[in-house]
Structures are given as C-alpha cells and as structure tokens.
JSON list of C-alpha atoms in Angstrom, two decimals:
[
{"chain": "A", "resi": 139, "resn": "MET", "atom": "CA", "xyz": [-24.78, -20.46, -7.48]},
{"chain": "A", "resi": 140, "resn": "PRO", "atom": "CA", "xyz": [-25.65, -19.47, -3.88]},
{"chain": "A", "resi": 141, "resn": "THR", "atom": "CA", "xyz": [-25.97, -15.80, -3.07]},
{"chain": "A", "resi": 142, "resn": "LYS", "atom": "CA", "xyz": [-23.40, -14.46, -0.63]},
{"chain": "A", "resi": 143, "resn": "ILE", "atom": "CA", "xyz": [-24.90, -12.56, 2.30]},
{"chain": "A", "resi": 144, "resn": "PRO", "atom": "CA", "xyz": [-22.65, -10.01, 4.03]},
{"chain": "A", "resi": 145, "resn": "PHE", "atom": "CA", "xyz": [-22.20, -10.52, 7.76]},
{"chain": "A", "resi": 146, "resn": "SER", "atom": "CA", "xyz": [-20.91, -7.87, 10.12]},
{"chain": "A", "resi": 147, "resn": "ASN", "atom": "CA", "xyz": [-21.29, -9.52, 13.52]},
{"chain": "A", "resi": 148, "resn": "SER", "atom": "CA", "xyz": [-24.30, -7.37, 14.43]},
{"chain": "A", "resi": 149, "resn": "VAL", "atom": "CA", "xyz": [-27.05, -8.83, 16.55]},
{"chain": "A", "resi": 150, "resn": "LEU", "atom": "CA", "xyz": [-29.97, -7.07, 18.19]},
{"chain": "A", "resi": 151, "resn": "VAL", "atom": "CA", "xyz": [-31.44, -9.10, 21.02]},
{"chain": "A", "resi": 152, "resn": "LEU", "atom": "CA", "xyz": [-34.91, -8.68, 22.48]},
{"chain": "A", "resi": 153, "resn": "PHE", "atom": "CA", "xyz": [-35.93, -10.58, 25.56]},
{"chain": "A", "resi": 154, "resn": "GLY", "atom": "CA", "xyz": [-39.03, -10.12, 27.65]},
{"chain": "A", "resi": 155, "resn": "ALA", "atom": "CA", "xyz": [-40.00, -10.28, 31.29]},
{"chain": "A", "resi": 156, "resn": "SER", "atom": "CA", "xyz": [-43.48, -11.31, 32.33]},
{"chain": "A", "resi": 157, "resn": "ILE", "atom": "CA", "xyz": [-45.69, -9.73, 29.71]},
{"chain": "A", "resi": 158, "resn": "THR", "atom": "CA", "xyz": [-49.43, -9.99, 29.09]},
{"chain": "A", "resi": 159, "resn": "LYS", "atom": "CA", "xyz": [-51.02, -10.72, 25.72]},
{"chain": "A", "resi": 160, "resn": "THR", "atom": "CA", "xyz": [-52.24, -7.13, 25.76]},
{"chain": "A", "resi": 161, "resn": "PHE", "atom": "CA", "xyz": [-48.65, -6.13, 25.13]},
{"chain": "A", "resi": 162, "resn": "SER", "atom": "CA", "xyz": [-48.64, -7.50, 21.57]},
{"chain": "A", "resi": 163, "resn": "ARG", "atom": "CA", "xyz": [-51.88, -5.69, 20.78]},
{"chain": "A", "resi": 164, "resn": "GLU", "atom": "CA", "xyz": [-50.56, -2.39, 22.18]},
{"chain": "A", "resi": 165, "resn": "VAL", "atom": "CA", "xyz": [-47.36, -2.58, 20.14]},
{"chain": "A", "resi": 166, "resn": "SER", "atom": "CA", "xyz": [-49.36, -3.40, 17.01]},
{"chain": "A", "resi": 167, "resn": "SER", "atom": "CA", "xyz": [-51.70, -0.47, 17.59]},
{"chain": "A", "resi": 168, "resn": "SER", "atom": "CA", "xyz": [-48.72, 1.89, 18.01]},
{"chain": "A", "resi": 169, "resn": "PHE", "atom": "CA", "xyz": [-47.67, 1.32, 14.38]},
{"chain": "A", "resi": 170, "resn": "PRO", "atom": "CA", "xyz": [-48.01, 4.77, 12.75]},
{"chain": "A", "resi": 171, "resn": "PHE", "atom": "CA", "xyz": [-49.15, 3.42, 9.36]},
{"chain": "A", "resi": 172, "resn": "GLU", "atom": "CA", "xyz": [-52.03, 1.33, 8.10]},
{"chain": "A", "resi": 173, "resn": "GLU", "atom": "CA", "xyz": [-50.97, -2.27, 7.55]},
{"chain": "A", "resi": 174, "resn": "THR", "atom": "CA", "xyz": [-51.15, -3.64, 4.03]},
{"chain": "A", "resi": 175, "resn": "PRO", "atom": "CA", "xyz": [-53.22, -6.77, 3.35]},
{"chain": "A", "resi": 176, "resn": "ASP", "atom": "CA", "xyz": [-49.95, -8.66, 2.78]},
{"chain": "A", "resi": 177, "resn": "GLN", "atom": "CA", "xyz": [-48.58, -7.55, 6.16]},
{"chain": "A", "resi": 178, "resn": "LEU", "atom": "CA", "xyz": [-51.77, -8.64, 7.92]},
{"chain": "A", "resi": 179, "resn": "GLN", "atom": "CA", "xyz": [-51.75, -12.01, 6.14]},
{"chain": "A", "resi": 180, "resn": "THR", "atom": "CA", "xyz": [-48.08, -12.54, 6.97]},
{"chain": "A", "resi": 181, "resn": "LEU", "atom": "CA", "xyz": [-48.72, -11.76, 10.65]},
{"chain": "A", "resi": 182, "resn": "GLU", "atom": "CA", "xyz": [-51.62, -14.24, 10.72]},
{"chain": "A", "resi": 183, "resn": "ASP", "atom": "CA", "xyz": [-49.43, -16.91, 9.09]},
{"chain": "A", "resi": 184, "resn": "ILE", "atom": "CA", "xyz": [-46.67, -16.25, 11.63]},
{"chain": "A", "resi": 185, "resn": "LYS", "atom": "CA", "xyz": [-49.13, -16.48, 14.54]},
{"chain": "A", "resi": 186, "resn": "LYS", "atom": "CA", "xyz": [-50.21, -19.89, 13.22]},
{"chain": "A", "resi": 187, "resn": "ASP", "atom": "CA", "xyz": [-46.57, -20.97, 12.83]},
{"chain": "A", "resi": 188, "resn": "LEU", "atom": "CA", "xyz": [-45.75, -19.90, 16.39]},
{"chain": "A", "resi": 189, "resn": "SER", "atom": "CA", "xyz": [-48.63, -21.95, 17.75]},
{"chain": "A", "resi": 190, "resn": "LEU", "atom": "CA", "xyz": [-47.21, -25.16, 16.27]},
{"chain": "A", "resi": 191, "resn": "GLU", "atom": "CA", "xyz": [-44.93, -27.49, 18.19]},
{"chain": "A", "resi": 192, "resn": "LYS", "atom": "CA", "xyz": [-42.13, -27.20, 15.66]},
{"chain": "A", "resi": 193, "resn": "PRO", "atom": "CA", "xyz": [-39.73, -24.40, 14.76]},
{"chain": "A", "resi": 194, "resn": "MET", "atom": "CA", "xyz": [-41.02, -21.83, 12.31]},
{"chain": "A", "resi": 195, "resn": "ASP", "atom": "CA", "xyz": [-39.44, -22.07, 8.87]},
{"chain": "A", "resi": 196, "resn": "ARG", "atom": "CA", "xyz": [-40.33, -18.80, 7.18]},
{"chain": "A", "resi": 197, "resn": "ILE", "atom": "CA", "xyz": [-38.65, -15.99, 5.29]},
{"chain": "A", "resi": 198, "resn": "VAL", "atom": "CA", "xyz": [-40.31, -12.62, 4.72]},
{"chain": "A", "resi": 199, "resn": "CYS", "atom": "CA", "xyz": [-39.28, -11.02, 1.44]},
{"chain": "A", "resi": 200, "resn": "GLY", "atom": "CA", "xyz": [-40.15, -7.59, 0.16]},
{"chain": "A", "resi": 201, "resn": "ASP", "atom": "CA", "xyz": [-38.73, -4.47, -1.36]},
{"chain": "A", "resi": 202, "resn": "VAL", "atom": "CA", "xyz": [-37.35, -1.60, 0.71]},
{"chain": "A", "resi": 203, "resn": "GLY", "atom": "CA", "xyz": [-40.11, 0.16, 2.64]},
{"chain": "A", "resi": 204, "resn": "PHE", "atom": "CA", "xyz": [-42.68, -2.63, 2.49]},
{"chain": "A", "resi": 205, "resn": "GLY", "atom": "CA", "xyz": [-42.81, -3.25, 6.26]},
{"chain": "A", "resi": 206, "resn": "LYS", "atom": "CA", "xyz": [-40.57, -6.27, 6.83]},
{"chain": "A", "resi": 207, "resn": "THR", "atom": "CA", "xyz": [-39.01, -4.74, 9.96]},
{"chain": "A", "resi": 208, "resn": "GLU", "atom": "CA", "xyz": [-42.46, -4.16, 11.46]},
{"chain": "A", "resi": 209, "resn": "ILE", "atom": "CA", "xyz": [-43.33, -7.81, 10.83]},
{"chain": "A", "resi": 210, "resn": "ALA", "atom": "CA", "xyz": [-40.07, -8.87, 12.49]},
{"chain": "A", "resi": 211, "resn": "LEU", "atom": "CA", "xyz": [-40.63, -6.55, 15.47]},
{"chain": "A", "resi": 212, "resn": "ARG", "atom": "CA", "xyz": [-44.17, -7.81, 16.04]},
{"chain": "A", "resi": 213, "resn": "THR", "atom": "CA", "xyz": [-42.98, -11.41, 15.75]},
{"chain": "A", "resi": 214, "resn": "ALA", "atom": "CA", "xyz": [-40.32, -10.75, 18.39]},
{"chain": "A", "resi": 215, "resn": "VAL", "atom": "CA", "xyz": [-42.94, -9.12, 20.61]},
{"chain": "A", "resi": 216, "resn": "MET", "atom": "CA", "xyz": [-45.21, -12.16, 20.19]},
{"chain": "A", "resi": 217, "resn": "ALA", "atom": "CA", "xyz": [-42.30, -14.34, 21.29]},
{"chain": "A", "resi": 218, "resn": "ALA", "atom": "CA", "xyz": [-41.58, -12.08, 24.29]},
{"chain": "A", "resi": 219, "resn": "ASP", "atom": "CA", "xyz": [-45.29, -12.04, 25.11]},
{"chain": "A", "resi": 220, "resn": "SER", "atom": "CA", "xyz": [-45.10, -15.83, 25.38]},
{"chain": "A", "resi": 221, "resn": "GLY", "atom": "CA", "xyz": [-42.02, -15.79, 27.60]},
{"chain": "A", "resi": 222, "resn": "PHE", "atom": "CA", "xyz": [-39.40, -16.41, 24.92]},
{"chain": "A", "resi": 223, "resn": "GLN", "atom": "CA", "xyz": [-36.43, -14.43, 23.63]},
{"chain": "A", "resi": 224, "resn": "ALA", "atom": "CA", "xyz": [-35.88, -13.07, 20.15]},
{"chain": "A", "resi": 225, "resn": "ALA", "atom": "CA", "xyz": [-32.85, -11.87, 18.22]},
{"chain": "A", "resi": 226, "resn": "PHE", "atom": "CA", "xyz": [-32.53, -9.67, 15.16]},
{"chain": "A", "resi": 227, "resn": "LEU", "atom": "CA", "xyz": [-29.57, -10.36, 12.91]},
{"chain": "A", "resi": 228, "resn": "CYS", "atom": "CA", "xyz": [-28.60, -7.38, 10.80]},
{"chain": "A", "resi": 229, "resn": "PRO", "atom": "CA", "xyz": [-26.33, -7.38, 7.75]},
{"chain": "A", "resi": 230, "resn": "THR", "atom": "CA", "xyz": [-24.58, -4.18, 8.83]},
{"chain": "A", "resi": 231, "resn": "THR", "atom": "CA", "xyz": [-23.57, -2.55, 12.09]},
{"chain": "A", "resi": 232, "resn": "ILE", "atom": "CA", "xyz": [-25.28, 0.69, 11.06]},
{"chain": "A", "resi": 233, "resn": "LEU", "atom": "CA", "xyz": [-28.59, -1.10, 10.50]},
{"chain": "A", "resi": 234, "resn": "ALA", "atom": "CA", "xyz": [-28.25, -2.87, 13.86]},
{"chain": "A", "resi": 235, "resn": "HIS", "atom": "CA", "xyz": [-27.82, 0.52, 15.56]},
{"chain": "A", "resi": 236, "resn": "GLN", "atom": "CA", "xyz": [-30.79, 1.99, 13.66]},
{"chain": "A", "resi": 237, "resn": "HIS", "atom": "CA", "xyz": [-33.05, -0.90, 14.66]},
{"chain": "A", "resi": 238, "resn": "TYR", "atom": "CA", "xyz": [-31.84, -0.76, 18.24]},
{"chain": "A", "resi": 239, "resn": "SER", "atom": "CA", "xyz": [-32.63, 2.96, 18.50]},
{"chain": "A", "resi": 240, "resn": "ASN", "atom": "CA", "xyz": [-36.04, 2.58, 16.86]},
{"chain": "A", "resi": 241, "resn": "PHE", "atom": "CA", "xyz": [-37.03, -0.46, 18.92]},
{"chain": "A", "resi": 242, "resn": "LYS", "atom": "CA", "xyz": [-35.80, 1.14, 22.13]},
{"chain": "A", "resi": 243, "resn": "GLU", "atom": "CA", "xyz": [-38.00, 4.17, 21.50]},
{"chain": "A", "resi": 244, "resn": "ARG", "atom": "CA", "xyz": [-41.00, 2.12, 20.40]},
{"chain": "A", "resi": 245, "resn": "LEU", "atom": "CA", "xyz": [-40.82, -0.33, 23.33]},
{"chain": "A", "resi": 246, "resn": "LYS", "atom": "CA", "xyz": [-39.71, 2.06, 26.09]},
{"chain": "A", "resi": 247, "resn": "LYS", "atom": "CA", "xyz": [-42.95, 1.84, 28.08]},
{"chain": "A", "resi": 248, "resn": "TYR", "atom": "CA", "xyz": [-42.97, -1.96, 28.13]},
{"chain": "A", "resi": 249, "resn": "PRO", "atom": "CA", "xyz": [-41.09, -4.40, 30.38]},
{"chain": "A", "resi": 250, "resn": "ILE", "atom": "CA", "xyz": [-38.69, -5.41, 27.63]},
{"chain": "A", "resi": 251, "resn": "ASN", "atom": "CA", "xyz": [-34.92, -5.48, 27.85]},
{"chain": "A", "resi": 252, "resn": "LEU", "atom": "CA", "xyz": [-33.07, -4.59, 24.67]},
{"chain": "A", "resi": 253, "resn": "ALA", "atom": "CA", "xyz": [-29.41, -5.22, 24.08]},
{"chain": "A", "resi": 254, "resn": "LEU", "atom": "CA", "xyz": [-27.17, -4.41, 21.16]},
{"chain": "A", "resi": 255, "resn": "LEU", "atom": "CA", "xyz": [-24.25, -6.64, 20.32]},
{"chain": "A", "resi": 256, "resn": "SER", "atom": "CA", "xyz": [-21.98, -5.65, 17.46]},
{"chain": "A", "resi": 257, "resn": "ARG", "atom": "CA", "xyz": [-18.33, -5.58, 16.52]},
{"chain": "A", "resi": 258, "resn": "LEU", "atom": "CA", "xyz": [-18.19, -2.07, 18.02]},
{"chain": "A", "resi": 259, "resn": "GLN", "atom": "CA", "xyz": [-19.15, -3.12, 21.56]},
{"chain": "A", "resi": 260, "resn": "SER", "atom": "CA", "xyz": [-16.33, -4.08, 23.90]},
{"chain": "A", "resi": 261, "resn": "LYS", "atom": "CA", "xyz": [-18.59, -5.59, 26.58]}
]
C-alpha cells in the first residue's frame, strides 16, 4: 500500500542571478559542522547527476538531524550557480517558514532571491 504524504501547499523557491562557481564553495564552507562521509558521497553523486543531460532521479533519505536539508540547500545552490532555479517543497507550513528563515540568513550575502509561497501568503 502506498504511503500517504501530507501536503500543505508550502513551497520555498530559490532562484539565482549571475553567480560564479565560487559561490557554491563559499556556501559549502559556511556549514558550521563537519560533513559526514555519507553527506560528502551524496553531494558527489548529485554533482555527477547534475552534469548529465537528463533529469536527476534521486531521493535522499535519512533520520532527523542527519543533514538532508544541507544536502538539499547545496544542491539548490549548485543549480543557482549554473543559472537555474530551485524549489523546496515542505510537508508543513511551519517547516517552510523555518527553512526560509534559515536559508535567508545563510544566503544573505549572495545574489540570490528567496521567496516563500504557502497557504498563509495572500500575494
């Protein structure tokens, strides 16, 4: 039987202006923790996927606190670094707001536009 995933109409969108490849390295180096071997391997696998001429088909699974959000943020930054847009889909409005606040703080010195779209926004 398929698992039901809750959906609350929350989307966090990240889209970049002209950004240099240095940007991805700077964001990675601003991570306040040491990456685990699994995180580093996952990032390398994602970099390879993004270099292919087909859509990436990947899911990152892990327990709470294992760094999945950091992987997602860095993947979005890699996309922005290459001139693309990225979107985060969150299962709850609260989580969307938390990610938005954290990403806004973390990316404030970079030429990145962040937008939050949820059921609570009227515009």
